[in-house]
Short mmCIF file of C-alpha atoms in Angstrom, two decimals:
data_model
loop_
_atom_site.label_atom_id
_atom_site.label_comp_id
_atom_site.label_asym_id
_atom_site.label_seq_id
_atom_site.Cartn_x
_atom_site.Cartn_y
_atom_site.Cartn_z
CA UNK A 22 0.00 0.00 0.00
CA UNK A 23 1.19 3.79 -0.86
CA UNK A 24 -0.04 6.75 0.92
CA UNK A 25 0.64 10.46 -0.34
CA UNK A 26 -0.12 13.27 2.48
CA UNK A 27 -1.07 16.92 1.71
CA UNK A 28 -1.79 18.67 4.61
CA UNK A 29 -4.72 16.83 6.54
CA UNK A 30 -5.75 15.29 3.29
CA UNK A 31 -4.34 11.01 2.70
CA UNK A 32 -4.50 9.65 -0.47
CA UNK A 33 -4.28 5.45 -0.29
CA UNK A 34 -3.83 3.10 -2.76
CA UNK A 35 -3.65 -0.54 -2.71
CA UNK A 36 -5.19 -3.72 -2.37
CA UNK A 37 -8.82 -3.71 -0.56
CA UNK A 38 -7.74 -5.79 2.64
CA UNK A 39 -4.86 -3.62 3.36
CA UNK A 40 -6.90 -0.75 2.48
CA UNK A 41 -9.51 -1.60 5.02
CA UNK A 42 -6.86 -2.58 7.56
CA UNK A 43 -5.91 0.75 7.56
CA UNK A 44 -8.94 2.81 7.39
CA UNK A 45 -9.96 1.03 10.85
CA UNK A 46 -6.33 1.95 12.56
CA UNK A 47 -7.05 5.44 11.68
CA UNK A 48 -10.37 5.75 12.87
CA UNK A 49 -9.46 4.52 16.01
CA UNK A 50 -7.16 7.38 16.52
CA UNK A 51 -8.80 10.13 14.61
CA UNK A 52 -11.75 11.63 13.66
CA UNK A 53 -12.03 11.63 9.86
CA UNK A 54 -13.72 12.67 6.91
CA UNK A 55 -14.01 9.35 4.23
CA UNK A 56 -14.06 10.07 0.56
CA UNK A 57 -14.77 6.90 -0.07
CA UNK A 58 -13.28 4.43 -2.53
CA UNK A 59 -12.59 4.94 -6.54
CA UNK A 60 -12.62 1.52 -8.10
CA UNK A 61 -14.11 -0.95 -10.12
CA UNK A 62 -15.44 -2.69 -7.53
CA UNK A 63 -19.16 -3.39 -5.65
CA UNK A 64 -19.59 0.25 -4.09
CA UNK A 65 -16.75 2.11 -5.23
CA UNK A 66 -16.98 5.42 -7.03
CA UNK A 67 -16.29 5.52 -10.64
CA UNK A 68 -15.44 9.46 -9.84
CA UNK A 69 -14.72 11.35 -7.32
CA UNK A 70 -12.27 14.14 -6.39
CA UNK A 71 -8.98 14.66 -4.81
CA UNK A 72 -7.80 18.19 -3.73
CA UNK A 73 -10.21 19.29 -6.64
CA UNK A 74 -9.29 17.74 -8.90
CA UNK A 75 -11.11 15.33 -11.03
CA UNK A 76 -10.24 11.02 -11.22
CA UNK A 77 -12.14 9.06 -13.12
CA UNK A 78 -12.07 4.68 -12.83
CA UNK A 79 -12.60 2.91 -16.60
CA UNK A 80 -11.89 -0.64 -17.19
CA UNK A 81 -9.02 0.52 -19.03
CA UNK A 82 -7.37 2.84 -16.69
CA UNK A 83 -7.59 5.95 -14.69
CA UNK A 84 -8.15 9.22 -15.90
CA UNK A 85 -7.34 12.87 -14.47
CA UNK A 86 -8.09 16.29 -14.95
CA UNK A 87 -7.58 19.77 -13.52
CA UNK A 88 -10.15 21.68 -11.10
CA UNK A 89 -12.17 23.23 -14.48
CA UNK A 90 -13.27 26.55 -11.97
CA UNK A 91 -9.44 28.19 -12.40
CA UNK A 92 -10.00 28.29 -16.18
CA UNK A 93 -13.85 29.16 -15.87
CA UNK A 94 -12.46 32.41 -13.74
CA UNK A 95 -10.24 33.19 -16.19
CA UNK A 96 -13.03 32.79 -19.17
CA UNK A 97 -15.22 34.85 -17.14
CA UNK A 98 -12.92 37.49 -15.46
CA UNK A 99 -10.97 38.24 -19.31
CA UNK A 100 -12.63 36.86 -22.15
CA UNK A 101 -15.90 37.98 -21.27
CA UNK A 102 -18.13 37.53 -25.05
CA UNK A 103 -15.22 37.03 -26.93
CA UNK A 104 -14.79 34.48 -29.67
CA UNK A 105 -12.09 31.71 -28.47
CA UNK A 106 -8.64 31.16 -30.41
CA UNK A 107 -7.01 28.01 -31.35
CA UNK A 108 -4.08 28.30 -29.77
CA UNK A 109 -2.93 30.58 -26.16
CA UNK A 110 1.31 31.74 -27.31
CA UNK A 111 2.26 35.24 -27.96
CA UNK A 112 5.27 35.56 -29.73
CA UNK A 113 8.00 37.34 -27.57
CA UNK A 114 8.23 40.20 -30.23
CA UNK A 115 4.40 41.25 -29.15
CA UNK A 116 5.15 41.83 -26.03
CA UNK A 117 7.65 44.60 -26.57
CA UNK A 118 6.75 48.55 -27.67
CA UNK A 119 7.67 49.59 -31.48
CA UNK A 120 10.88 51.59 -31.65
CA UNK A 121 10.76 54.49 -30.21
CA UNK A 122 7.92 54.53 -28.32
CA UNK A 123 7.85 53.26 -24.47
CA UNK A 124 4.75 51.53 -23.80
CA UNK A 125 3.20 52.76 -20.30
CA UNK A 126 2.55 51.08 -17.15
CA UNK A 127 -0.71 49.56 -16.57
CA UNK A 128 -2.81 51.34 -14.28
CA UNK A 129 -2.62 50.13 -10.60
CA UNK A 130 -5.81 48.69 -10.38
CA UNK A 131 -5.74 47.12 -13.57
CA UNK A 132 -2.32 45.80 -13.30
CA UNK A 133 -3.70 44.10 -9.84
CA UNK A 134 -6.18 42.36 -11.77
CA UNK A 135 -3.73 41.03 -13.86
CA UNK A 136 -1.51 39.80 -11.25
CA UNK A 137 -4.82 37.94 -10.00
CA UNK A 138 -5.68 36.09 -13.29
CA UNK A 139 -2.13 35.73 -14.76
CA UNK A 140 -1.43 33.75 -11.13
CA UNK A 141 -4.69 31.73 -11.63
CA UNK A 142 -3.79 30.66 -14.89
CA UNK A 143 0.21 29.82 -14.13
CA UNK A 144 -1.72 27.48 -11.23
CA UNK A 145 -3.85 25.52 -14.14
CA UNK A 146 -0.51 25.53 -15.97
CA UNK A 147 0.43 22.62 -13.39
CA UNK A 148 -2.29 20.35 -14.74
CA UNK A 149 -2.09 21.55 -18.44
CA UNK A 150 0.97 21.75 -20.43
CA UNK A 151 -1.01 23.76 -23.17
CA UNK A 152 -0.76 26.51 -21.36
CA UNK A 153 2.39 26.45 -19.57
CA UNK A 154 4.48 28.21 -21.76
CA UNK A 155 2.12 30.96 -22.17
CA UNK A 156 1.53 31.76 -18.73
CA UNK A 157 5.17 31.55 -17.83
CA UNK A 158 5.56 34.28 -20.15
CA UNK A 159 2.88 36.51 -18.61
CA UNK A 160 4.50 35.98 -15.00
CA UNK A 161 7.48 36.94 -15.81
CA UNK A 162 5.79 40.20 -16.90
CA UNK A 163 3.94 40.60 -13.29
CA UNK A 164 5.81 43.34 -12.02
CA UNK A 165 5.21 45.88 -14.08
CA UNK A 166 2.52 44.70 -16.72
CA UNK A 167 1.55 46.44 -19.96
CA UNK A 168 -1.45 46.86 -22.41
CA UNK A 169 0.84 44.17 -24.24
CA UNK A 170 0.59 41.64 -21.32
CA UNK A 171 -2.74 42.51 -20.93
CA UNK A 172 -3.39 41.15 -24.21
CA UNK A 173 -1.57 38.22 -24.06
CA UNK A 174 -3.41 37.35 -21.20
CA UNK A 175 -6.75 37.88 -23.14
CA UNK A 176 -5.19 35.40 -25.49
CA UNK A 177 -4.72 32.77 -22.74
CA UNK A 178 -8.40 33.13 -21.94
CA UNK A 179 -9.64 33.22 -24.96
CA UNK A 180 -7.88 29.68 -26.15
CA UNK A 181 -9.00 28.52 -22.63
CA UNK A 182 -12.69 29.31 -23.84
CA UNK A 183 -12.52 26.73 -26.69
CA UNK A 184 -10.52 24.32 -25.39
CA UNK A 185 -11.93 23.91 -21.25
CA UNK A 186 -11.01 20.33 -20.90
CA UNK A 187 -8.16 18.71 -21.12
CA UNK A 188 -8.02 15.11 -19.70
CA UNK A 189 -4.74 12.84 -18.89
CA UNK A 190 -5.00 9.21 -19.97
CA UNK A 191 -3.50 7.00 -17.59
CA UNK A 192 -4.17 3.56 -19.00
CA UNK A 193 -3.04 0.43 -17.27
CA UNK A 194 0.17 -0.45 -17.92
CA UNK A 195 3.27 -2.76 -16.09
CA UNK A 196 6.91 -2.37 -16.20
CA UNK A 197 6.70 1.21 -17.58
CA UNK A 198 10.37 2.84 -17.99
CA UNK A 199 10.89 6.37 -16.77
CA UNK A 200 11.22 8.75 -19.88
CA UNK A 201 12.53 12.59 -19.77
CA UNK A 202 11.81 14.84 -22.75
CA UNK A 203 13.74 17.91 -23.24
CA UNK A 204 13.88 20.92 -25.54
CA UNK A 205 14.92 24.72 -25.45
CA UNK A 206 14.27 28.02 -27.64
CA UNK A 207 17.78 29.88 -28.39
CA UNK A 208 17.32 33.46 -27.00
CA UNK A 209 13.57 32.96 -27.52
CA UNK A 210 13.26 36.36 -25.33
CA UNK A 211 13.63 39.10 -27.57
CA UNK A 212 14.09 41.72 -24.65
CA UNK A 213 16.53 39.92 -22.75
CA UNK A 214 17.72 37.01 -25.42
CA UNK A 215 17.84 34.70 -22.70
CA UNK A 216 17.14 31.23 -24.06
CA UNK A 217 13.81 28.79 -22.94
CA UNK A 218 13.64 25.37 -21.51
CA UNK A 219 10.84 23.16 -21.21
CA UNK A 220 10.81 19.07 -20.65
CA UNK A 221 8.08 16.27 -19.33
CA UNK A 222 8.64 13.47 -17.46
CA UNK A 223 6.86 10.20 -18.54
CA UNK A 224 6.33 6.75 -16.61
CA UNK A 225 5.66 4.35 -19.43
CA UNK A 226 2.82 6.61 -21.42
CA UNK A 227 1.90 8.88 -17.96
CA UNK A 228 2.48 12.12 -17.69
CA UNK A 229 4.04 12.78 -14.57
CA UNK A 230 5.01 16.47 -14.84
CA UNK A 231 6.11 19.51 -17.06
CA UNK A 232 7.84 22.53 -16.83
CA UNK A 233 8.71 25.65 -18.74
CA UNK A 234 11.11 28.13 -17.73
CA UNK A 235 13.85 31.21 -18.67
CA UNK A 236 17.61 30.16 -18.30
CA UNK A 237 19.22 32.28 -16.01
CA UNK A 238 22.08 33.30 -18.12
CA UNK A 239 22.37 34.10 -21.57
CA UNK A 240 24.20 31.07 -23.80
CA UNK A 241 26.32 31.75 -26.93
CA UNK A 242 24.87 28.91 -29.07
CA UNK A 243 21.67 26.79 -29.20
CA UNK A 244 23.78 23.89 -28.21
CA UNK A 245 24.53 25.29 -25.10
CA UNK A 246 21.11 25.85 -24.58
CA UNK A 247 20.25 22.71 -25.08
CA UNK A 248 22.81 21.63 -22.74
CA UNK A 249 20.93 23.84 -20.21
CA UNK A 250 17.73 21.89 -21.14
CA UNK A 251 19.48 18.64 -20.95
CA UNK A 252 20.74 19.36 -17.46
CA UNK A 253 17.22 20.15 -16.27
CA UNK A 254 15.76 17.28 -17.27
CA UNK A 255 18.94 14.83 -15.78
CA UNK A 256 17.86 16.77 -12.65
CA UNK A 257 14.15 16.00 -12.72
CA UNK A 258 14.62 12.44 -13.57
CA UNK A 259 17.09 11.57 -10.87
CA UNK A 260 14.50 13.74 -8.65
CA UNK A 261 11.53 11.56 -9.81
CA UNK A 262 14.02 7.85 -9.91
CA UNK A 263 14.21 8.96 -5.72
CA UNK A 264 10.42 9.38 -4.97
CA UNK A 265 9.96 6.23 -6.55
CA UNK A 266 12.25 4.52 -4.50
CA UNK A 267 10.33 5.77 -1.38
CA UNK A 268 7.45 4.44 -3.09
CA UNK A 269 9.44 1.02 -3.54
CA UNK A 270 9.61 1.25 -7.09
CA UNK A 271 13.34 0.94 -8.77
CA UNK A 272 13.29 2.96 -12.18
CA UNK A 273 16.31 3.17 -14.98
CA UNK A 274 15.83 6.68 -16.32
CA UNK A 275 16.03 7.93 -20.07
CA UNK A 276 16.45 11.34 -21.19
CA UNK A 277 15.84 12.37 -23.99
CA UNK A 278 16.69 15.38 -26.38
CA UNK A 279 16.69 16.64 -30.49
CA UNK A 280 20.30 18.51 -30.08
CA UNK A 281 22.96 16.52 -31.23
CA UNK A 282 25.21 18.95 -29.97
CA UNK A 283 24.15 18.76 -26.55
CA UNK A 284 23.63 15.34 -26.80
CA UNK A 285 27.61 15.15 -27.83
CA UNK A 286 28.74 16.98 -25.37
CA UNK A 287 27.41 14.68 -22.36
CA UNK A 288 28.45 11.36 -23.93
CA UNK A 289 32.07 12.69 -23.89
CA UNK A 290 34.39 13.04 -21.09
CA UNK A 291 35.70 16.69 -20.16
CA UNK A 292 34.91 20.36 -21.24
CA UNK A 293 36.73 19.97 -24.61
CA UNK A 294 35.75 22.82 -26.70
CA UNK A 295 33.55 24.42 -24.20
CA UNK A 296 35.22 26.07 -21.54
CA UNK A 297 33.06 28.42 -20.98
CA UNK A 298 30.33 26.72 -20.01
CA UNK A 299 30.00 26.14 -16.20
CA UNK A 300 32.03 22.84 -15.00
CA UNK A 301 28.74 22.23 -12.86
CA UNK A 302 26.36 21.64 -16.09
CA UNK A 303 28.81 18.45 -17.02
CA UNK A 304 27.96 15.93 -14.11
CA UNK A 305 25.53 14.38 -16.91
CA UNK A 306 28.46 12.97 -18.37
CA UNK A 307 29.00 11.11 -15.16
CA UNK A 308 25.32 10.00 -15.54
CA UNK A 309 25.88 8.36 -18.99
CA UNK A 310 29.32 7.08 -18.51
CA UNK A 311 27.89 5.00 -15.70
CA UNK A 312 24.41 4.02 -17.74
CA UNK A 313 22.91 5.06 -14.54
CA UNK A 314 20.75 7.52 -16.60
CA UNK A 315 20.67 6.84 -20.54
CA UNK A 316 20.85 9.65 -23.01
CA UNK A 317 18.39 9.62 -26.53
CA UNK A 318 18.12 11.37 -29.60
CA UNK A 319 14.48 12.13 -30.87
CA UNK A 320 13.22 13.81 -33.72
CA UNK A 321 12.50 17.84 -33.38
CA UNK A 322 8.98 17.52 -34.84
CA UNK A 323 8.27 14.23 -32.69
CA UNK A 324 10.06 15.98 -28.89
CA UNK A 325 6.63 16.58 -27.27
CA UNK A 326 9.05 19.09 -24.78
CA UNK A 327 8.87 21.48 -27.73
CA UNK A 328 4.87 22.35 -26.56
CA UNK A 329 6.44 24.19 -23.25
CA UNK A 330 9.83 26.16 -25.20
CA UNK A 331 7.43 28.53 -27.91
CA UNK A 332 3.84 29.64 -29.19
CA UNK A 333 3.16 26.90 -31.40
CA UNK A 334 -0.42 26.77 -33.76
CA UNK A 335 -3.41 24.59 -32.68
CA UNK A 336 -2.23 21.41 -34.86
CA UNK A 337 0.92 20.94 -33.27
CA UNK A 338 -0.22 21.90 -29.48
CA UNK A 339 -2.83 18.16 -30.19
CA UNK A 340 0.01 16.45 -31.62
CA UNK A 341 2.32 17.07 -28.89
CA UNK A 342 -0.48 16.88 -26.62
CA UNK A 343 -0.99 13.15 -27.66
CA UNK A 344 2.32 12.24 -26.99
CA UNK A 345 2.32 13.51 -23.83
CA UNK A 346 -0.84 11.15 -23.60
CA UNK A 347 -3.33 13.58 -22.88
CA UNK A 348 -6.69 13.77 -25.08
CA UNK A 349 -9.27 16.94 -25.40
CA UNK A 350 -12.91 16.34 -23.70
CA UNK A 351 -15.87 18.42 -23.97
CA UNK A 352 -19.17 19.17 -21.39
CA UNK A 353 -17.78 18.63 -17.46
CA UNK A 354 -16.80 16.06 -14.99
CA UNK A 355 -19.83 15.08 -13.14
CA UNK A 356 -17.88 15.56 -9.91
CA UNK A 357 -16.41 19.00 -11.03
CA UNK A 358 -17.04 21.66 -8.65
CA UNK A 359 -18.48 24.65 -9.91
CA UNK A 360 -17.57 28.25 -9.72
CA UNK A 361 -19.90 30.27 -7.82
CA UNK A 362 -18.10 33.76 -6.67
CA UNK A 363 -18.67 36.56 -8.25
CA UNK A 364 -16.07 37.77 -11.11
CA UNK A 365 -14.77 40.90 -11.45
CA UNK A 366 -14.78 41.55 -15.17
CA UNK A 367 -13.38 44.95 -15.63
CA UNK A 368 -10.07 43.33 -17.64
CA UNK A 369 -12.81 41.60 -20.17
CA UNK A 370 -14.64 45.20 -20.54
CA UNK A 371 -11.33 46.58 -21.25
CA UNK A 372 -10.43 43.83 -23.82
CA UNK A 373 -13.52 44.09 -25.54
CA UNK A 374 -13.65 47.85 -26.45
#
């Protein structure tokens, strides 16, 4: 039996006996609050939630989904009437004022509002990797938004208006290998030409997590911002390989990458040609000497990692999107919870003029 703990909230799993065995121990001791059971079995819940969000039992697997009020808040709060778009990136170039002309501060009130929704929708981010890239960009922009940011975040919300479900497929599987996608954008910031990284981590065909993020520094070549990416993602699988040994599961990581520059430089031994780049970013090399983490080359077009480096148009979002193993749904989780506050929709008034 496993056991996750958030808080006062514990999440079992395991075989019913032990299951039981447990649940009687505790309420012995405590006074608790049963969810009941998801299963297939006599009396257990084909849905239910867990810390909002939405899991679903099928015969062939699980499935899970975000808590569908953060983007209904957004939809609400930004979009307001507007027609939805296909896809939620704004290039970096839209973001900055023409030539010549300094863009001004958004007002305070306004820029509050921002801050509000922009949050909101980097906290959905965790559950949907469509976004993620999009609403990294706008937080990076939360300190002193523009009429720019403002529409980029109108953008978000308006993609999140046509596409309000997304739903991970988590289909039964045994003896699934731990797989590490990564990918970068060479000075995709046009401001600051810092580069992008973004990478998933798979167990067998389960999505397990995502991230997108700035480099800190600014690299010379794409293959050293790859090699940035790379890094990342040797440090997310080793992270990953360790909670699954608490959970008693032993997992051979893979890592994989479409740079074969940066996939050349940590299968060799030393800095050779690279001196400048930081002696710290070359422990990989370690990694694969030892086969204690394996290092792939995939194709560009097929590196679902590429979703959370760049804006990328509505085809290529689903594509990467069913790698990652994640499908589009329409209507609503019967156990969704709804959103019943009050919106404040002055940043969709504003939008829409």
């Amino acid at each position: 039996m496993r056991c996750i703990v958030h808080g006062d909230d514990f999440v079992l799993t395991g075989r019913a006996g032990a299951l039981d065995e447990v649940k009687v121990g505790m309420h012995e001791r405590f006074l608790l609050k049963e969810l009941r059971r998801l299963g297939g079995g006599q009396g257990e819940l084909r849905e239910m939630r867990v810390l909002n969000r939405v899991i679903q039992w099928t015969p062939a697997g699980l499935r899970y989904e975000a808590d569908p009020r953060h983007a209904e808040i957004v939809i609400r709060g930004v979009a307001g009437a507007e027609r939805s778009l296909s896809a939620p990136g704004t290039s970096s170039k839209e973001f900055e004022a023409t030539p010549g002309e300094e863009e001004e501060n958004l007002p305070e009130r306004t820029a509050s509002l921002f801050r509000s929704f922009a949050a909101r929708a980097n906290y959905l981010a965790l559950d949907r990797p469509d976004i993620s890239q999009a609403t990294k960009e706008l937080c990076r922009r939360m300190s002193a938004p523009k009429e720019a940011d403002l529409r980029a975040l109108g953008r978000v919300a308006r993609y999140l208006a046509g596409a309000g479900r997304v739903v991970y497929e988590y289909p039964w599987q045994s003896r699934p290998g731990l797989r590490v996608y990564t990918d970068s954008d060479f000075a995709g910031c046009v401001a600051t030409c810092l580069s992008m990284s973004g990478g998933a981590v798979l167990l067998g065909t389960h999505l397990l997590k995502h991230w997108a993020s700035t480099q800190k520094r600014i690299t010379l070549s794409s293959g050293e911002a790859e090699l940035g990416a790379v890094v990342r993602g040797f440090s997310e699988a080793l992270g990953i390989q360790s909670v699954a040994r608490d959970l008693g599961v032993e997992l051979r990581p893979e890592v994989h990458a479409d740079s074969s520059a940066a996939i050349g430089i940590c299968r060799r031994s030393g800095i050779g040609k690279v001196r400048h780049l930081a002696v710290a970013q070359l422990w990989v090399q370690d990694l694969v000497r030892s086969k204690e983490c394996s290092l792939h080359k995939v194709l560009g077009t097929e590196n679902p990692a590429d979703l959370m480096t760049k804006p990328l148009p509505r085809a290529e979002i689903d594509g990467h999107l069913g790698r990652l193993g994640l499908s589009r749904a329409e209507g609503r989780a019967e156990s969704a919870p709804r959103a019943d506050a009050e919106v404040d929709s002055t940043l969709a008034r504003r939008l829409g003029k």
